[in-house]
mmCIF file of C-alpha atoms and ligand atoms in Angstrom:
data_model
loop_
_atom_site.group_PDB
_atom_site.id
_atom_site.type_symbol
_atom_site.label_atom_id
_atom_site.label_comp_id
_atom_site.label_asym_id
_atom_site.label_seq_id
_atom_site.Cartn_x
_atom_site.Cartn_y
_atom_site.Cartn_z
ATOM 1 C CA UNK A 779 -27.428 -20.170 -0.152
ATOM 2 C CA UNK A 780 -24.487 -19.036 1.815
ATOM 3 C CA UNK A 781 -22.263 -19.168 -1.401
ATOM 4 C CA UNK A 782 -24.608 -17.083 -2.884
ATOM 5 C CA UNK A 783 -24.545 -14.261 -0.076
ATOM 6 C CA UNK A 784 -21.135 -14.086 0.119
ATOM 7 C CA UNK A 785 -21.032 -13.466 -4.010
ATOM 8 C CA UNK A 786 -23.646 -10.697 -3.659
ATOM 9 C CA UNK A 787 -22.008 -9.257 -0.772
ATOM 10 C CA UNK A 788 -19.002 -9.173 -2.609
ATOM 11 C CA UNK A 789 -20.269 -7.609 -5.456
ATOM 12 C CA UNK A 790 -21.702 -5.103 -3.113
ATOM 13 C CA UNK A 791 -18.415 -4.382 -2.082
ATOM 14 C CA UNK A 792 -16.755 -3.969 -5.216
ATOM 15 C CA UNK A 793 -19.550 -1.496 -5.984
ATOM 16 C CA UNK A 794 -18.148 0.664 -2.938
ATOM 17 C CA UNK A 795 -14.963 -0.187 -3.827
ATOM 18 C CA UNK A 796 -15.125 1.379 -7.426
ATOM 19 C CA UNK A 797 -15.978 5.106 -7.076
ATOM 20 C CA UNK A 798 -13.140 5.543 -5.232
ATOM 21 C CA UNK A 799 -10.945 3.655 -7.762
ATOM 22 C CA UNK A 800 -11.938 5.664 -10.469
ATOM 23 C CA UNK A 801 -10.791 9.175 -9.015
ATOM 24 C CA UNK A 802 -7.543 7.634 -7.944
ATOM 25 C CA UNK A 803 -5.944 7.631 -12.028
ATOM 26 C CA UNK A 804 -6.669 11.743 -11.824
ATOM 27 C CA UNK A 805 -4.847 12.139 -8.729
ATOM 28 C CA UNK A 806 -1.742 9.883 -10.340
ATOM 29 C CA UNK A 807 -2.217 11.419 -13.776
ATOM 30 C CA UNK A 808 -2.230 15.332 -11.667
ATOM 31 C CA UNK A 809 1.496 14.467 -10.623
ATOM 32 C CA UNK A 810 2.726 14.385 -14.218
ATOM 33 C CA UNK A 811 6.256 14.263 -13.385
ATOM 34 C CA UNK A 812 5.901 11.904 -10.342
ATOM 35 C CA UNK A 813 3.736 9.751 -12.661
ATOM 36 C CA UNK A 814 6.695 9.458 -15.581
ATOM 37 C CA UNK A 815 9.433 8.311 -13.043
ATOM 38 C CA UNK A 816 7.505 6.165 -10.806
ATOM 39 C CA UNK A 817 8.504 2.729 -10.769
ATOM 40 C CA UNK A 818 9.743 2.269 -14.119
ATOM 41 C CA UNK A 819 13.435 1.291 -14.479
ATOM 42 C CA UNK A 820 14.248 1.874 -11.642
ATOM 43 C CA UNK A 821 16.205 -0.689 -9.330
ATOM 44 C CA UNK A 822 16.002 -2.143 -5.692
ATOM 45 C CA UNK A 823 17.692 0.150 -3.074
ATOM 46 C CA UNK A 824 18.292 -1.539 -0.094
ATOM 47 C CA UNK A 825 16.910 0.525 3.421
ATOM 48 C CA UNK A 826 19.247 -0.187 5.835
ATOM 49 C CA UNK A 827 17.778 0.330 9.541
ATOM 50 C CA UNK A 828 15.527 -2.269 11.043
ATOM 51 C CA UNK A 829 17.080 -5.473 10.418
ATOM 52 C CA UNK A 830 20.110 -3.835 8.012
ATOM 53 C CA UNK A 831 19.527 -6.890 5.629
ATOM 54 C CA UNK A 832 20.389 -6.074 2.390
ATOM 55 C CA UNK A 833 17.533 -6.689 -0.709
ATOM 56 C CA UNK A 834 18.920 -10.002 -3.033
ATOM 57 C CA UNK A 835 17.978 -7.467 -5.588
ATOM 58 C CA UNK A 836 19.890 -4.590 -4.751
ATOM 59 C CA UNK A 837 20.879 -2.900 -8.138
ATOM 60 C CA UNK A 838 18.045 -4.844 -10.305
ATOM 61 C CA UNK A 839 14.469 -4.227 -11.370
ATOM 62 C CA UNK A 840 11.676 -5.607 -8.921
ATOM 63 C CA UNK A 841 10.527 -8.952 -9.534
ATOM 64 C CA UNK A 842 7.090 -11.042 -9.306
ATOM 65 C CA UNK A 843 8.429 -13.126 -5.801
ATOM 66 C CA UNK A 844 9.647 -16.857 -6.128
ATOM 67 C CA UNK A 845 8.018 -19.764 -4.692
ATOM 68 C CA UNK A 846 9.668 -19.822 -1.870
ATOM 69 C CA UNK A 847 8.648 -16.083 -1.172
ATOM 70 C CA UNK A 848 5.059 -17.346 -2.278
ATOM 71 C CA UNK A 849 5.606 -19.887 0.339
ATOM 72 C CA UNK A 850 5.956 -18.000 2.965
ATOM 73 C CA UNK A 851 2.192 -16.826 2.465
ATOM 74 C CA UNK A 852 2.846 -13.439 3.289
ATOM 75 C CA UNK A 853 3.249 -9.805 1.761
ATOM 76 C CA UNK A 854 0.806 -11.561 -1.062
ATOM 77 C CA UNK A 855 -0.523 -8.243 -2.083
ATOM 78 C CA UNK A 856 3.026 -7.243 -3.477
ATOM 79 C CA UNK A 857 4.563 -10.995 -4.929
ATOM 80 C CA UNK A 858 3.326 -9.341 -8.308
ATOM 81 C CA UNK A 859 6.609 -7.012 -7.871
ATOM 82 C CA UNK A 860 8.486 -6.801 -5.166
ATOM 83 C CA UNK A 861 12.228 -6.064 -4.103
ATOM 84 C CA UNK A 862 11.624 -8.866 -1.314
ATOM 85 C CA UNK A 863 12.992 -12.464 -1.303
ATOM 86 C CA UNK A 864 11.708 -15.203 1.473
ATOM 87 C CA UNK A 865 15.021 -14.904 2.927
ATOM 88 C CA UNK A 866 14.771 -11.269 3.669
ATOM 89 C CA UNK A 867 11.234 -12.027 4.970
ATOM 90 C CA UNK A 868 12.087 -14.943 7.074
ATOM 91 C CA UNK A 869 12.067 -13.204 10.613
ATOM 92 C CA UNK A 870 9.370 -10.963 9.940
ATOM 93 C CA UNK A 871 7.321 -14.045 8.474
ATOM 94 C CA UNK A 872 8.586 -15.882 12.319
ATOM 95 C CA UNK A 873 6.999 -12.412 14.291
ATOM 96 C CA UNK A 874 3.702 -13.020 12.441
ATOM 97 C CA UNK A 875 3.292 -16.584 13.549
ATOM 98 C CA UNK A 876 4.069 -15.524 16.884
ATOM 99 C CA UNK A 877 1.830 -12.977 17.153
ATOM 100 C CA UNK A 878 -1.114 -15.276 16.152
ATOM 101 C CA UNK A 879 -0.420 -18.128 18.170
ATOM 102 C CA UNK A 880 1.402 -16.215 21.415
ATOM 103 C CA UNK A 881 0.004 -12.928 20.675
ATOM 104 C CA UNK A 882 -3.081 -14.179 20.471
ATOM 105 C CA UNK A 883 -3.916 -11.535 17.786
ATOM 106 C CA UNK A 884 -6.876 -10.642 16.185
ATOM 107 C CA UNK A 885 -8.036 -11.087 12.298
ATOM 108 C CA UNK A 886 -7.143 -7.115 11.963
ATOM 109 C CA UNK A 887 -4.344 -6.962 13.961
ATOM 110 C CA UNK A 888 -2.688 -9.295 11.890
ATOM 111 C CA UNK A 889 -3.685 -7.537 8.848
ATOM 112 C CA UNK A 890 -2.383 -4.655 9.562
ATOM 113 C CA UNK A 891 0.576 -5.650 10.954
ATOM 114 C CA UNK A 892 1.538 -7.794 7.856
ATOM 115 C CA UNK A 893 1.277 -4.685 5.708
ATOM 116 C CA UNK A 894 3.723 -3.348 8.484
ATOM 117 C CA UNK A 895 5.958 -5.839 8.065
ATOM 118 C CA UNK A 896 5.666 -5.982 4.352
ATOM 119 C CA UNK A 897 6.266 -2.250 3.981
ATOM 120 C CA UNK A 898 9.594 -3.399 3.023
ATOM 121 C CA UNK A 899 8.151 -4.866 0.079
ATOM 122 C CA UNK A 900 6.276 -2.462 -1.362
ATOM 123 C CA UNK A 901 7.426 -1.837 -5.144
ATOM 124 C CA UNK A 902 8.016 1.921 -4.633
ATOM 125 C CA UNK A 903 9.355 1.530 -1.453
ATOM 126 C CA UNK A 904 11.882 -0.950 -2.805
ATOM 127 C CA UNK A 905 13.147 1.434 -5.423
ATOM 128 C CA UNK A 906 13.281 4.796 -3.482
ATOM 129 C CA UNK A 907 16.389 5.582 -2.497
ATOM 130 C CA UNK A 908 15.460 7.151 0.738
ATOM 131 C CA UNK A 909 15.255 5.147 4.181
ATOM 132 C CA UNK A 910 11.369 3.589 4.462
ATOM 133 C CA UNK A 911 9.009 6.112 7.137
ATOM 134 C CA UNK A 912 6.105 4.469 8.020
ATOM 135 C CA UNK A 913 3.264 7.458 8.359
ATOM 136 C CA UNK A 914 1.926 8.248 11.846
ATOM 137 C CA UNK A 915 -1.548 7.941 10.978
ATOM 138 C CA UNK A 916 -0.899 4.277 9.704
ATOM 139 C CA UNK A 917 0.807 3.497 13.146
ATOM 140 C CA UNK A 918 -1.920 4.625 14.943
ATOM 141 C CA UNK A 919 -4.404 2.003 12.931
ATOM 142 C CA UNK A 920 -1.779 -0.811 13.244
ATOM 143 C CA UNK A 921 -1.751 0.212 16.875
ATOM 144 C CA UNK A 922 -5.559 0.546 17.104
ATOM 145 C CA UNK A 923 -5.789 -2.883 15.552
ATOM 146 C CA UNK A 924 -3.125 -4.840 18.135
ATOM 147 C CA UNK A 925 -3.952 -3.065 21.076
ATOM 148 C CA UNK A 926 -5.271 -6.392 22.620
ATOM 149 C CA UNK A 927 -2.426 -8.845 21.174
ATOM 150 C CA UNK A 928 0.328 -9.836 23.370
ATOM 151 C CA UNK A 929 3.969 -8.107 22.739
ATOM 152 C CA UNK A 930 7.699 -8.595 24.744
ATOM 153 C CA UNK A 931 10.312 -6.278 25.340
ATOM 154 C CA UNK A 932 13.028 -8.258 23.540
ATOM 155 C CA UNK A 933 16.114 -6.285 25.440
ATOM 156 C CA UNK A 934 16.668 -4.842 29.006
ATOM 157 C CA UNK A 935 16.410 -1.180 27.714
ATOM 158 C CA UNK A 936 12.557 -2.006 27.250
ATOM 159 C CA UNK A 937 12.642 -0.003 23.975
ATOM 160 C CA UNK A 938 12.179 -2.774 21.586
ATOM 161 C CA UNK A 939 9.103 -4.962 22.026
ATOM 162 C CA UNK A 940 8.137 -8.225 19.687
ATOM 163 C CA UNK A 941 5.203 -9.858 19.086
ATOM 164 C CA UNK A 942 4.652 -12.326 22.284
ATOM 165 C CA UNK A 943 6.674 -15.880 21.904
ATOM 166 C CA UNK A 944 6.939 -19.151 23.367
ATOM 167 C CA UNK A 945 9.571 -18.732 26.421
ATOM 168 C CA UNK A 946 9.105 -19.128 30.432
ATOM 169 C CA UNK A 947 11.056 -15.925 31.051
ATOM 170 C CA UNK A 948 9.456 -13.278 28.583
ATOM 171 C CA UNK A 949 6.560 -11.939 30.067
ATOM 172 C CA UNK A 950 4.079 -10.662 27.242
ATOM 173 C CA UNK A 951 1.618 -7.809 28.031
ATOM 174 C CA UNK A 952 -0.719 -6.321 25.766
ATOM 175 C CA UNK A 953 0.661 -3.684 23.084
ATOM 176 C CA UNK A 954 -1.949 -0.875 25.005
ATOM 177 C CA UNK A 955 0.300 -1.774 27.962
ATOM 178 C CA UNK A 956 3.195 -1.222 26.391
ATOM 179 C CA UNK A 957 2.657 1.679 24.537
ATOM 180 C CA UNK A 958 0.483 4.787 24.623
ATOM 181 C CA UNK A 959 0.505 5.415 20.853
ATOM 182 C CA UNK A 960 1.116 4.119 17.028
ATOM 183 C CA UNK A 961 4.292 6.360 17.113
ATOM 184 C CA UNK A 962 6.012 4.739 19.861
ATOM 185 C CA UNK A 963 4.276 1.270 19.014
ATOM 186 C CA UNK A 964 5.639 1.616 15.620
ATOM 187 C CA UNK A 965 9.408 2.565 17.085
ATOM 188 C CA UNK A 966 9.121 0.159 19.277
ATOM 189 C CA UNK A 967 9.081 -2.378 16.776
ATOM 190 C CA UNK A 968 11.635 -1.182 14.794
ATOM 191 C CA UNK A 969 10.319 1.197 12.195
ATOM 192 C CA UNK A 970 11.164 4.804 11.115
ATOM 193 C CA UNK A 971 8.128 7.251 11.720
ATOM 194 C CA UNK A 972 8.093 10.048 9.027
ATOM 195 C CA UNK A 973 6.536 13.141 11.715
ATOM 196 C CA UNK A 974 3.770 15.352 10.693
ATOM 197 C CA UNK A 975 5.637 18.561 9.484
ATOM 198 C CA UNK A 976 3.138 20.851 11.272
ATOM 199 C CA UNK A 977 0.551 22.349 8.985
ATOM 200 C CA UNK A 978 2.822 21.535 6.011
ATOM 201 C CA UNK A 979 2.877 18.409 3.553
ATOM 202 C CA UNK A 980 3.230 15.353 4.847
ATOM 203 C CA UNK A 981 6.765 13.845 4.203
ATOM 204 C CA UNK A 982 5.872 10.582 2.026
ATOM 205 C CA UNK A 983 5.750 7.988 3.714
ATOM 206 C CA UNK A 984 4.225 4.116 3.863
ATOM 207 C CA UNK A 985 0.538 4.151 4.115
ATOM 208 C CA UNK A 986 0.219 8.010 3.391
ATOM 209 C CA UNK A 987 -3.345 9.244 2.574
ATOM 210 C CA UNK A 988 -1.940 10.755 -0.383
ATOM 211 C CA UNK A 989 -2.481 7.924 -2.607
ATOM 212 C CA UNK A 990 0.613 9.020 -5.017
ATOM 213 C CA UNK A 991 2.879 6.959 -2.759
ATOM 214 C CA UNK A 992 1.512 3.585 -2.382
ATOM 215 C CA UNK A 993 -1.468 1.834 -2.739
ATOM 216 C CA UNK A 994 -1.668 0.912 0.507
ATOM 217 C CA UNK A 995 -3.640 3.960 1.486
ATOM 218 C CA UNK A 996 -5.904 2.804 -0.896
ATOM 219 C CA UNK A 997 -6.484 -0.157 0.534
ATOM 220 C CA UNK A 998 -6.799 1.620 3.693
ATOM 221 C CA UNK A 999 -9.194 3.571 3.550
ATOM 222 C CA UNK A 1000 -11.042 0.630 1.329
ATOM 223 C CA UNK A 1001 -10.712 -1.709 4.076
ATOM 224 C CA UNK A 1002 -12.894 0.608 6.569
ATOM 225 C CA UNK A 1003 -15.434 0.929 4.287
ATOM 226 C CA UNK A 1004 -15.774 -2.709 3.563
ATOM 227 C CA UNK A 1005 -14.497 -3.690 7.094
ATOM 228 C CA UNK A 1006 -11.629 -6.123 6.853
ATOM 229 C CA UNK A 1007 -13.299 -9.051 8.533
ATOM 230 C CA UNK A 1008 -14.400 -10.582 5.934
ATOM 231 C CA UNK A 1009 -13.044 -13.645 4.878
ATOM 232 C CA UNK A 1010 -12.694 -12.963 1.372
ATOM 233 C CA UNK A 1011 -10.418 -9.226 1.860
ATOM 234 C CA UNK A 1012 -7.396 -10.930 0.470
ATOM 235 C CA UNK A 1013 -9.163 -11.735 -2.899
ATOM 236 C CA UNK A 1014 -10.561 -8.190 -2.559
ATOM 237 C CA UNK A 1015 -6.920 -6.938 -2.747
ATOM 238 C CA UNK A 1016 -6.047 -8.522 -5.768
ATOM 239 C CA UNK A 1017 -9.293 -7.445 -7.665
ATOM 240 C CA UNK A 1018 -8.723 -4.839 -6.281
ATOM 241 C CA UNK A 1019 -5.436 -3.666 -7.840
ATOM 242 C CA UNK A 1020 -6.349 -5.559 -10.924
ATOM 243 C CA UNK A 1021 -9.250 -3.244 -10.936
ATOM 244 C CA UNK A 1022 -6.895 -0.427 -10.544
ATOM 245 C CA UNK A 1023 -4.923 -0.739 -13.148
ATOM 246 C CA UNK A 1024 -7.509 -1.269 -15.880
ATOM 247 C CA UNK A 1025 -8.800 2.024 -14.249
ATOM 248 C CA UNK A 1026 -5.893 4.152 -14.695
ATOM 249 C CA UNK A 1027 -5.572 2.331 -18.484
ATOM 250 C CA UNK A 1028 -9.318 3.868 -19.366
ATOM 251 C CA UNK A 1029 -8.960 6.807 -18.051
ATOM 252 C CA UNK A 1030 -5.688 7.547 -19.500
ATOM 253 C CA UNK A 1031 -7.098 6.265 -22.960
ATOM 254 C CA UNK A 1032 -9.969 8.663 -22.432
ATOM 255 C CA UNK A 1033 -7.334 11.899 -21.589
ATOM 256 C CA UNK A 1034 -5.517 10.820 -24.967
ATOM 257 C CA UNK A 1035 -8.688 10.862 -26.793
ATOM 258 C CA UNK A 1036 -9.650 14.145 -25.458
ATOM 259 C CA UNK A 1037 -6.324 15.719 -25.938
ATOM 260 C CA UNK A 1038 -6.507 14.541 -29.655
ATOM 261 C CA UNK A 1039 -10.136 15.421 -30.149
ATOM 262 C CA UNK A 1040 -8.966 19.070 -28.951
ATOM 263 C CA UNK A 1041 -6.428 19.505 -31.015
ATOM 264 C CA UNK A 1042 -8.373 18.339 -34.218
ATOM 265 C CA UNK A 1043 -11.057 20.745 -33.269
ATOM 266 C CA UNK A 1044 -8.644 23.409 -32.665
ATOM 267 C CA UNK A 1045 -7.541 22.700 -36.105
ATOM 268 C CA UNK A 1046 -10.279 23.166 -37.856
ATOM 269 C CA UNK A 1047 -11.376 26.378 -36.023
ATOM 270 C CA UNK A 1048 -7.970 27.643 -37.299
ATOM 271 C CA UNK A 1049 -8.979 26.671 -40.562
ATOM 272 C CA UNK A 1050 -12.263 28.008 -40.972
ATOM 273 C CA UNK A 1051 -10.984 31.138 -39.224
ATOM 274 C CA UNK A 1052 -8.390 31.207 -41.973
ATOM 275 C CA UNK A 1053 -11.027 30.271 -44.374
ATOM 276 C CA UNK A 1054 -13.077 33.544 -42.800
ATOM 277 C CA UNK A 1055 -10.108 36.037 -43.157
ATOM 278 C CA UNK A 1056 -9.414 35.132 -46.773
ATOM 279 C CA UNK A 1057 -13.158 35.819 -48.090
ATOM 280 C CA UNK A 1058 -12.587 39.793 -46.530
HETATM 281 C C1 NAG B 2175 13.639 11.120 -11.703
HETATM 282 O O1 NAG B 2175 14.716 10.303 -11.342
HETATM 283 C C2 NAG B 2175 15.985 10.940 -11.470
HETATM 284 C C3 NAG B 2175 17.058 9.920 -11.160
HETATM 285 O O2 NAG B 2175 16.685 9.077 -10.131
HETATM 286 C C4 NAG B 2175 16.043 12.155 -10.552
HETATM 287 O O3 NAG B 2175 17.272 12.820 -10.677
HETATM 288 C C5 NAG B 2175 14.932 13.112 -10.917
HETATM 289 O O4 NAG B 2175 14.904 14.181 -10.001
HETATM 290 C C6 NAG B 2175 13.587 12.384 -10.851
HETATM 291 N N1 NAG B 2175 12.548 13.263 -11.316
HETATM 292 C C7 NAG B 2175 11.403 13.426 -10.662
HETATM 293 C C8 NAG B 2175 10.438 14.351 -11.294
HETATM 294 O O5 NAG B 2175 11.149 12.833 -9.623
HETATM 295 C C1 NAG B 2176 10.116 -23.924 30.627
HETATM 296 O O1 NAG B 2176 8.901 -24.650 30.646
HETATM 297 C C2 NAG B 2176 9.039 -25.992 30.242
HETATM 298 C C3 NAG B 2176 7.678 -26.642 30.259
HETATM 299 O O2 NAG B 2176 6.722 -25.773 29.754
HETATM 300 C C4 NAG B 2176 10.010 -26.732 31.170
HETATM 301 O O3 NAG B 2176 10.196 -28.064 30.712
HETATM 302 C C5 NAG B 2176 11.349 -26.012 31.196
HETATM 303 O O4 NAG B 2176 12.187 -26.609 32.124
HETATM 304 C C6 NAG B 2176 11.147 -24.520 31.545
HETATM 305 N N1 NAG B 2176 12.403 -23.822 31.437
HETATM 306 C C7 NAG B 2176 12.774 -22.911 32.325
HETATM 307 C C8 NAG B 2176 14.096 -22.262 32.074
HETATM 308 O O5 NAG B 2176 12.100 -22.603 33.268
HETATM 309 C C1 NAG B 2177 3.606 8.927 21.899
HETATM 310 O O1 NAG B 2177 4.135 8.307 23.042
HETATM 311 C C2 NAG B 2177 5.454 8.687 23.353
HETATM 312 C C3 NAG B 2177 5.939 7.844 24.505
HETATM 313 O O2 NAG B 2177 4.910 7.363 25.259
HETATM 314 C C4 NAG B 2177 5.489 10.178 23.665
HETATM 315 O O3 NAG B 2177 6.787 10.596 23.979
HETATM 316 C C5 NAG B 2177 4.969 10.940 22.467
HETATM 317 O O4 NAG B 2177 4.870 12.317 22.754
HETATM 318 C C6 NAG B 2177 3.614 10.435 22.052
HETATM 319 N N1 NAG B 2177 3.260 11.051 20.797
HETATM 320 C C7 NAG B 2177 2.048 11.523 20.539
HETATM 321 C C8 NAG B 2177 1.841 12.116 19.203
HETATM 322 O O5 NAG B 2177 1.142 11.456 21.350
#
């Protein structure tokens, strides 16, 4: 009975899920040139900043993540292809467990603060060879999301704060206490915040809206729709991209087959017009 709910529900989900999927391969396929040089060929970059550890990678293609990376049970949504290695992830993996057992987090607050901490290994991101700016807008939900979970100031300056950990002289307060917005919160724990440029374009940035940069904003706005508390939003991920890609495949099979059926018709208009001239 319950097994049975949770499939429907699911399938109700993926229902949701799929109308925005479909319009995403005409926003890729608009950026023809962005499109061509995407990901392809090109090689991990490390980002310097945050922790300054250098990708294993640097200089080589992406890679689906090892076992030990797979281990680690995090950033799952990128082990397909990733720039990450478990080492690289080790202390971010450390501030996660922290901030569920000490920080006393909630399911979302995790969530979103995972993809924070995996921004690192976002496919794109690993390959750009820009420094990684987390967007504003995706502070402020990380933000939203941890407002209740408990955070330290790791260093006398009281600029740097880390999820809440297992010590008699830290004293953890709530991130809301800490902080009055994503922008600082997101600072504050060590990441670059790419500013809204006034009225004009966004700089890219991790977890833009403008779905060209990463799929994370995919999954964002996804995830409020279906409401990430479900138990099953990990598997949703993965179907999700899966999903995604045999998306962008159709549709890009359908443009060809327009384009061609175009160009035939355009032929044979040429013809008969040809045809046409010669009989005057
Ligand atoms: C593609 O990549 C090359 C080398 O990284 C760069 O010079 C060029 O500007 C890029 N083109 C586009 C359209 O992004
Ligand atoms: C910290 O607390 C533990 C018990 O929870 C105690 O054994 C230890 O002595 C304390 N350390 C300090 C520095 O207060
Ligand atoms: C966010 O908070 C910081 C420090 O509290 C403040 O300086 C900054 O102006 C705030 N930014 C926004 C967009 O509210």
């Amino acid at each position: 009975m319950e097994e049975g709910y949770v499939t429907t529900k699911r399938v109700m989900m993926f229902l949701q899920l799929l109308t925005p999927i479909l319009l995403l391969p005409l926003l890729i396929s608009s950026s023809s040139g962005e499109a061509v040089n995407s990901s392809e060929n090109r090689v991990c970059v490390s980002k310097g900043g945050r922790s300054h550890q250098a990708y294993e990678l640097e200089g080589k293609l992406p890679e689906s993540a090892d076992l030990e990376f797979k281990d680690l049970n995090m950033c799952n949504m990128f082990h397909e292809k990733t720039c990450c290695s478990a080492s690289r992830m080790l202390s971010a993996s450390l501030a996660l467990q922290n901030l569920a057992t000490h920080g006393e987090a909630s399911k979302d607050c995790l969530f979103w603060f995972e993809l924070l901490e995996c921004s690192i290994c976002h496919p794109d991101v690993g390959v750009q060879s820009g420094p990684l700016r987390v967007c504003a807008s995706f502070c402020d939900t990380v933000f939203e999301a941890c407002s209740d979970a408990y955070f330290s100031t790791s260093d006398s300056t009281n600029q740097v704060i880390v999820p809440c950990v297992a010590s008699n002289d830290t004293i953890c307060e709530k991130a809301s206490k800490l902080e009055t917005n994503g922008t600082a919160f997101c600072e504050a724990v060590g990441f670059t915040v790419a500013k809204p440029a006034g009225d004009s374009v966004e700089e890219p940035c991790y977890g833009s809206k403008s779905i060209l940069v990463t799929v994370v904003p995919v999954v964002e706005s996804l995830m409020k729709t279906v409401r990430l508390q479900d138990r099953n939003y990990e598997l949703l991920i993965l179907d999700l991209q899966t999903c995604l890609k045999i998306a962008v495949f159709v549709l890009e099979s359908t443009m060809i087959y327009r384009l061609f059926y175009q160009l035939v018709r355009d032929a044979r208009r040429l013809r008969r017009r040809n045809r046409n001239r010669r009989r005057f």
